[in-house]
Coordinates of C-alpha atoms and ligand atoms in Angstrom, one line a residue:
M1 CA 0.0 0.0 0.0
R2 CA 1.4 3.4 -1.0
H3 CA -1.1 5.8 0.5
L4 CA -3.6 5.8 3.4
L5 CA -6.7 7.5 2.1
S6 CA -9.6 5.6 3.6
A7 CA -10.2 3.0 6.3
R8 CA -11.3 0.8 3.4
D9 CA -7.7 0.7 2.2
L10 CA -7.0 -1.7 5.2
D11 CA -8.1 -5.3 5.1
H12 CA -8.1 -7.3 8.4
A13 CA -4.4 -8.3 8.2
A14 CA -3.2 -4.8 7.3
A15 CA -5.3 -3.2 10.1
V16 CA -4.0 -5.6 12.7
H17 CA -0.4 -5.0 11.4
V18 CA -0.8 -1.2 12.0
L19 CA -2.2 -1.8 15.5
D20 CA 0.7 -4.2 16.4
T21 CA 3.2 -1.7 15.0
A22 CA 1.5 1.1 17.0
E23 CA 2.0 -1.0 20.2
A24 CA 5.7 -1.3 19.4
M25 CA 5.8 2.5 18.9
A26 CA 3.8 3.1 22.2
A27 CA 6.4 1.0 24.0
T28 CA 9.1 3.4 22.8
Q29 CA 7.0 6.4 24.0
A30 CA 7.2 5.2 27.6
R31 CA 10.9 5.9 27.6
T32 CA 12.5 9.2 28.6
L33 CA 14.2 9.5 25.3
K34 CA 11.2 9.2 22.9
K35 CA 13.0 9.8 19.6
L36 CA 13.8 7.1 17.1
P37 CA 16.1 7.5 14.1
T38 CA 13.8 5.7 11.7
L39 CA 12.9 8.6 9.3
R40 CA 16.1 10.7 9.7
G41 CA 16.7 12.7 6.5
R42 CA 13.0 12.4 5.4
T43 CA 10.7 15.4 5.1
V44 CA 7.0 15.3 6.0
V45 CA 4.6 18.1 5.1
N46 CA 1.5 18.7 7.1
L47 CA -0.9 20.3 4.7
F48 CA -3.9 21.6 6.6
F49 CA -6.6 23.4 4.6
E50 CA -9.0 23.0 7.5
D51 CA -8.8 23.7 11.3
S52 CA -7.3 21.1 13.5
T53 CA -5.7 21.0 17.0
R54 CA -5.0 17.4 17.9
T55 CA -4.6 15.8 14.5
R56 CA -2.1 18.3 13.3
I57 CA -0.1 18.3 16.5
S58 CA -0.3 14.6 16.7
F59 CA 1.1 14.0 13.2
E60 CA 3.8 16.6 13.9
A61 CA 4.8 14.9 17.2
A62 CA 4.7 11.5 15.4
A63 CA 6.9 12.6 12.5
K64 CA 9.4 14.3 14.9
R65 CA 9.7 11.3 17.2
L66 CA 10.7 9.3 14.1
S67 CA 13.4 12.0 13.4
A68 CA 11.7 13.3 10.2
D69 CA 11.9 17.0 9.3
V70 CA 8.4 18.5 9.5
I71 CA 7.0 21.4 7.5
N72 CA 3.7 22.8 8.6
F73 CA 1.6 24.4 5.9
S74 CA -1.7 26.0 7.0
A75 CA -3.7 27.0 4.0
K76 CA -6.4 28.8 5.9
G77 CA -7.6 32.0 4.3
S78 CA -6.3 31.2 0.8
S79 CA -8.4 32.8 -1.8
V80 CA -7.3 30.6 -4.7
S81 CA -9.9 28.2 -5.9
K82 CA -9.7 24.7 -4.3
G83 CA -8.5 22.6 -7.3
E84 CA -5.9 25.1 -8.5
S85 CA -4.5 25.8 -5.0
L86 CA -4.2 22.1 -4.3
K87 CA -2.4 21.5 -7.6
D88 CA -0.1 24.5 -7.2
T89 CA 0.7 23.6 -3.7
A90 CA 1.4 20.0 -4.6
Q91 CA 3.8 21.0 -7.4
T92 CA 5.6 23.4 -5.0
L93 CA 6.1 20.6 -2.5
Q94 CA 7.2 18.2 -5.1
A95 CA 9.8 20.7 -6.3
M96 CA 11.1 21.1 -2.7
G97 CA 11.6 17.4 -2.4
V98 CA 9.2 16.3 0.3
D99 CA 8.9 12.5 1.1
G100 CA 5.3 12.4 2.4
V101 CA 2.2 14.5 2.6
V102 CA -0.3 14.6 5.4
I103 CA -3.4 16.4 4.2
R104 CA -6.6 17.7 5.8
H105 CA -9.1 19.3 3.4
Q106 CA -12.6 20.5 3.6
A107 CA -13.4 18.9 0.3
S108 CA -14.2 15.2 0.4
G109 CA -11.9 13.4 -2.0
A110 CA -9.0 16.0 -2.0
P111 CA -6.4 13.5 -0.6
Y112 CA -7.5 11.0 -3.3
R113 CA -7.0 13.7 -5.9
L114 CA -3.6 14.5 -4.5
A115 CA -2.5 10.9 -4.5
H116 CA -3.7 10.0 -8.0
S117 CA -3.4 13.2 -10.0
G118 CA 0.3 12.8 -10.8
W119 CA 1.0 16.3 -9.3
I120 CA 3.2 14.7 -6.7
D121 CA 4.8 11.3 -6.3
V122 CA 5.0 10.6 -2.6
P123 CA 2.8 8.8 -0.1
V124 CA -0.3 10.7 0.9
L125 CA -2.0 10.3 4.3
N126 CA -5.5 11.5 4.8
A127 CA -5.9 13.5 8.0
G128 CA -9.6 14.1 7.4
D129 CA -11.4 15.1 4.1
G130 CA -14.8 16.8 4.3
T131 CA -17.4 14.5 5.6
H132 CA -15.7 11.5 4.0
Q133 CA -12.8 9.8 5.8
H134 CA -10.4 10.1 8.7
P135 CA -8.6 6.8 8.7
T136 CA -6.0 7.5 11.4
Q137 CA -8.7 8.6 13.8
A138 CA -10.4 5.2 13.3
L139 CA -7.1 3.4 13.8
L140 CA -6.4 5.2 17.1
D141 CA -10.0 4.4 18.2
A142 CA -9.5 0.8 17.3
F143 CA -6.1 0.8 19.1
T144 CA -7.7 2.3 22.3
L145 CA -10.6 -0.2 22.2
R146 CA -8.3 -3.2 21.6
R147 CA -6.3 -2.2 24.7
H148 CA -9.4 -2.0 26.9
L149 CA -10.9 -5.2 25.7
H150 CA -7.8 -6.9 27.0
A151 CA -7.8 -5.1 30.3
A152 CA -10.0 -5.9 33.3
G153 CA -12.6 -3.1 33.7
A154 CA -13.1 0.3 32.2
A155 CA -10.3 1.9 34.1
G156 CA -7.6 -0.5 32.8
S157 CA -5.6 -0.3 29.5
V158 CA -2.9 -2.8 28.7
P159 CA -0.9 -3.4 25.6
A160 CA -3.1 -5.7 23.4
P161 CA -1.7 -9.2 22.4
E162 CA -0.1 -9.2 19.0
G163 CA -2.4 -10.2 16.2
S164 CA -5.6 -9.6 18.2
D165 CA -8.6 -7.9 16.7
L166 CA -11.9 -6.5 18.1
G167 CA -13.8 -9.8 17.6
G168 CA -17.3 -9.6 19.2
A169 CA -17.0 -6.2 20.7
S170 CA -20.1 -4.0 20.6
V171 CA -19.6 -0.4 19.8
V172 CA -22.3 2.3 19.8
I173 CA -21.6 5.5 17.9
V174 CA -23.9 8.4 18.7
G175 CA -24.8 11.7 17.1
D176 CA -24.0 13.7 14.0
V177 CA -23.3 10.8 11.7
L178 CA -24.3 12.9 8.7
H179 CA -21.3 15.2 8.9
S180 CA -18.9 12.8 10.5
R181 CA -15.9 11.4 8.7
V182 CA -15.0 9.8 12.1
A183 CA -18.2 7.7 12.0
R184 CA -17.7 6.6 8.4
S185 CA -14.1 5.5 9.0
N186 CA -15.0 3.8 12.2
V187 CA -17.9 1.8 10.8
E188 CA -15.5 0.4 8.1
L189 CA -12.5 -0.2 10.3
L190 CA -14.2 -1.5 13.4
T191 CA -16.3 -4.0 11.4
T192 CA -13.2 -5.1 9.4
L193 CA -11.7 -5.9 12.8
G194 CA -14.7 -8.0 13.9
A195 CA -16.6 -5.5 16.0
R196 CA -20.4 -5.0 15.8
V197 CA -21.3 -1.3 15.3
T198 CA -24.6 0.4 16.0
L199 CA -25.2 4.0 14.9
V200 CA -27.6 6.1 16.9
A201 CA -28.8 9.5 15.6
P202 CA -32.0 11.4 14.8
P203 CA -33.1 10.7 11.2
T204 CA -32.1 14.3 10.2
L205 CA -28.4 13.5 11.1
L206 CA -28.1 10.3 9.1
P207 CA -26.9 10.3 5.5
V208 CA -28.9 8.7 2.7
G209 CA -27.9 5.3 1.5
M210 CA -27.1 4.0 4.9
E211 CA -28.6 0.6 4.1
A212 CA -25.3 -0.4 2.5
W213 CA -23.3 0.3 5.7
P214 CA -22.3 -2.8 7.7
C215 CA -24.0 -1.6 10.9
T216 CA -27.3 -1.4 12.8
V217 CA -29.1 2.0 12.9
R218 CA -31.3 3.2 15.8
H219 CA -32.9 6.5 16.7
D220 CA -33.2 5.8 20.5
L221 CA -30.0 6.0 22.6
D222 CA -31.6 4.4 25.7
E223 CA -32.7 1.4 23.6
A224 CA -29.1 1.1 22.1
I225 CA -27.6 1.1 25.6
A226 CA -30.1 -1.5 26.8
V227 CA -30.1 -3.8 23.8
D228 CA -26.6 -3.5 22.3
R229 CA -24.8 -3.5 25.7
P230 CA -21.8 -1.6 24.3
D231 CA -18.2 -2.3 25.3
A232 CA -17.6 1.3 24.1
I233 CA -19.8 4.2 23.4
M234 CA -18.4 6.9 21.0
M235 CA -20.0 10.3 21.1
L236 CA -19.7 12.4 18.0
R237 CA -19.4 16.2 18.0
V238 CA -22.4 18.1 16.7
Q239 CA -20.6 19.8 13.7
R240 CA -22.4 23.1 13.7
E241 CA -19.8 24.6 11.3
R242 CA -21.1 22.1 8.7
M243 CA -24.8 23.0 9.3
S244 CA -25.9 25.9 7.1
F245 CA -27.0 28.1 10.1
A246 CA -26.9 27.6 13.8
G247 CA -29.1 24.7 14.8
G248 CA -29.7 24.3 11.1
G249 CA -33.1 22.7 11.6
F250 CA -31.4 19.4 12.2
F251 CA -32.7 19.2 15.7
P252 CA -35.2 21.4 17.6
S253 CA -32.8 22.9 20.1
P254 CA -29.5 22.1 21.9
P255 CA -31.3 21.2 25.2
E256 CA -33.6 18.9 23.3
Y257 CA -30.6 17.3 21.5
H258 CA -28.9 16.8 24.8
R259 CA -32.0 15.2 26.4
R260 CA -32.4 12.7 23.6
Y261 CA -28.8 12.0 22.3
G262 CA -26.5 13.4 25.0
L263 CA -24.5 11.2 27.3
D264 CA -25.6 12.4 30.7
G265 CA -25.1 10.9 34.1
A266 CA -28.1 8.6 34.0
R267 CA -27.0 7.0 30.7
L268 CA -23.4 6.8 31.9
R269 CA -24.7 4.7 34.8
A270 CA -26.9 2.5 32.5
L271 CA -23.8 1.4 30.5
P272 CA -22.2 -2.0 31.2
E273 CA -19.8 -1.6 34.1
H274 CA -16.7 -2.2 31.9
A275 CA -17.8 0.1 29.0
I276 CA -15.5 3.0 28.0
V277 CA -16.6 6.4 26.8
M278 CA -14.9 7.7 23.7
H279 CA -15.0 11.1 21.8
P280 CA -12.6 12.2 19.0
G281 CA -12.6 15.8 20.3
P282 CA -13.1 18.6 20.2
M283 CA -16.1 18.2 22.6
N284 CA -19.2 20.3 22.9
R285 CA -19.6 19.8 26.7
G286 CA -23.2 19.9 27.7
L287 CA -24.4 19.1 24.2
E288 CA -23.4 15.6 23.0
I289 CA -21.6 14.8 26.3
S290 CA -22.0 16.0 29.8
A291 CA -18.9 17.0 31.9
E292 CA -19.7 14.1 34.2
A293 CA -19.3 11.6 31.4
A294 CA -16.3 13.4 29.8
D295 CA -14.4 13.5 33.0
S296 CA -15.4 10.1 34.4
P297 CA -12.9 7.4 35.0
R298 CA -14.3 5.4 32.1
S299 CA -13.6 8.3 29.7
T300 CA -10.7 7.4 27.3
I301 CA -10.8 10.8 25.6
V302 CA -7.3 11.9 26.7
E303 CA -5.9 8.4 26.2
Q304 CA -7.2 8.5 22.6
V305 CA -5.0 11.6 22.0
A306 CA -1.9 9.9 23.4
N307 CA -2.6 6.8 21.4
G308 CA -3.0 8.9 18.3
V309 CA 0.7 9.7 18.3
S310 CA 1.7 6.0 18.5
V311 CA -0.8 5.1 15.7
R312 CA 0.5 7.9 13.5
M313 CA 4.1 7.0 14.1
A314 CA 3.2 3.4 13.0
V315 CA 1.5 4.7 9.8
L316 CA 4.3 7.1 8.9
Y317 CA 6.8 4.3 9.5
L318 CA 5.0 1.8 7.4
L319 CA 4.4 4.1 4.5
L320 CA 7.6 6.1 4.5
A321 CA 10.3 3.7 5.7
G322 CA 9.1 0.8 3.6
D323 CA 11.7 1.1 0.8
Q324 CA 14.6 1.3 3.4
N325 CA 13.4 -1.6 5.5
E326 CA 12.2 -4.4 3.2
G327 CA 9.1 -6.1 4.4
T328 CA 7.9 -3.4 6.8
G329 CA 5.5 -1.7 4.4
L330 CA 1.8 -2.4 4.3
Ligands
NCD1 C1 -12.6 15.1 14.2 C2 -12.4 15.6 12.9 O1 -11.8 16.7 12.7 O2 -12.9 15.0 11.9 N1 -11.7 15.5 15.2 C3 -10.4 15.0 15.2 O3 -9.8 14.8 14.2 N2 -9.9 14.8 16.4 C4 -14.0 15.1 14.7 C5 -14.7 16.5 14.8 O4 -14.2 17.5 14.4 O5 -15.7 16.5 15.4

């Protein structure tokens, strides 16, 4: 595999291989000296056309811990039309001799275009495109879940056994599925790894054509908690910036949304005792998730951020170091 554009790029063996590699990376991150020489002399560009806090910093930390040089390019505010600016930027990067591009773009499909246009001839990693895909987020979620499945109770996280998957785990993903590349990537990757996924959302926040997705769909969160008995519940951010105006008519009001789809204290207590609470961040506290749930001992939200660095180190290593180290590539 040359690029990572979609969770669909990973079959079961490849996904498990990334998670196992991320465990090896995580072990190095427990040391005082966190830097590995693996990508010394390589240059990675972070090309961010859309806002990001943790994904950009996480990719930067991951590349630096592998000793790569990192160039951060934030395209916010550019007035050039999307296609042209992407092509011009790609050709500039190619001319400067970069070895890998991490791209986040508001247009679904932009990373695919970059990878297959011929404008640039290096591995492309999708760090989130429009409402389409966010494969490294799904990988870090799978990594976090795999660790907890092998620990006793919600508070524990241990390195998962090599070669293990998510066989039989029940995952409930709740909220703004319509605008969520995190939900799309997770449905694909988690089911590839053997988990059962249930999506819970109001009908207005579900995309058309869901029948083809390999998951169950419900509109009632309490029913999902009672029937699906989740090992993990993943709350999605209500993406107000992708709704045409505040509230957007997608739901009656924020308090009403919270009442029906928010993870409050009562729902937290209704979860199975070992269940973990996940959120990709950034959170709307009080809307999709209460402070009580976000800050509870079963919340893995901060842990997900830490795991993101290990997972991105693994992906950068597998895609960029492949030709130096025979047999390590995907
Ligand atoms: C997500 C994203 O940007 O797609 N966040 C992230 O990468 N941590 C989810 C979101 O913005 O709600």
